[in-house]
């Protein structure tokens, strides 16, 4: 009988154990038609410390043709490559009721979308994720330093995926917690994006 080695368990996905829950109503009060992700987190699996079984590293340079944060890595590869202790990903979407009669409805006028990721950094950030993200936001989104709700931030823009001219991308950090978010869609009114970001700071950082 040929022995078949079990697949390495580099990442485990489980229900949230800490911050990471962002209620839809907190970002989009009174949303008419909406969608949102179920809260969960990805953490290092039982084999994560074995670098021969769970290899991986961040790209040498940002992959600007990929999605934010421009690593080109899915969650199960990103966690061991970045060395983070926890990754939470989520999205919140709202659009007018009449959007369902349009194609594609999510790109209709009035749509607003927030996608976000939260990571808990390992002590000392040994894989250099902070430096990678700083470079990626500068290179791929022309981001510049700013502040959001009292927290240091980098803010830039990328092409919209929801029918707007562009989407705002934001990188936030407080202590060992790091958040990046994309605010997309054509339905934002003046001041609404700042309020949405303040909610992310309060709920995630």
GROMACS .gro file of C-alpha atoms in nm, residues 58-60 62 121 124-125 127-139 154 171 173 178:
model
   24
   58UNK     CA    1   0.489   3.821  -0.054
   59UNK     CA    2   0.568   3.919  -0.415
   60UNK     CA    3   0.889   4.108  -0.478
   62UNK     CA    4   0.313   4.490  -0.610
  121UNK     CA    5   0.016   4.155   1.256
  124UNK     CA    6   0.771   4.265   1.465
  125UNK     CA    7   0.595   4.201   1.132
  127UNK     CA    8   0.746   3.916   0.667
  128UNK     CA    9   0.739   4.291   0.604
  129UNK     CA   10   0.368   4.325   0.526
  130UNK     CA   11   0.347   4.690   0.637
  131UNK     CA   12   0.631   4.794   0.407
  132UNK     CA   13   0.481   4.594   0.121
  133UNK     CA   14   0.139   4.759   0.160
  134UNK     CA   15   0.290   5.107   0.189
  135UNK     CA   16   0.473   5.050  -0.140
  136UNK     CA   17   0.170   4.888  -0.305
  137UNK     CA   18  -0.066   5.172  -0.216
  138UNK     CA   19   0.187   5.427  -0.340
  139UNK     CA   20   0.264   5.241  -0.663
  154UNK     CA   21  -0.288   5.630   0.312
  171UNK     CA   22  -0.492   5.181   0.427
  173UNK     CA   23  -0.319   5.113   1.097
  178UNK     CA   24  -0.407   4.690   0.985
   0.00000   0.00000   0.00000
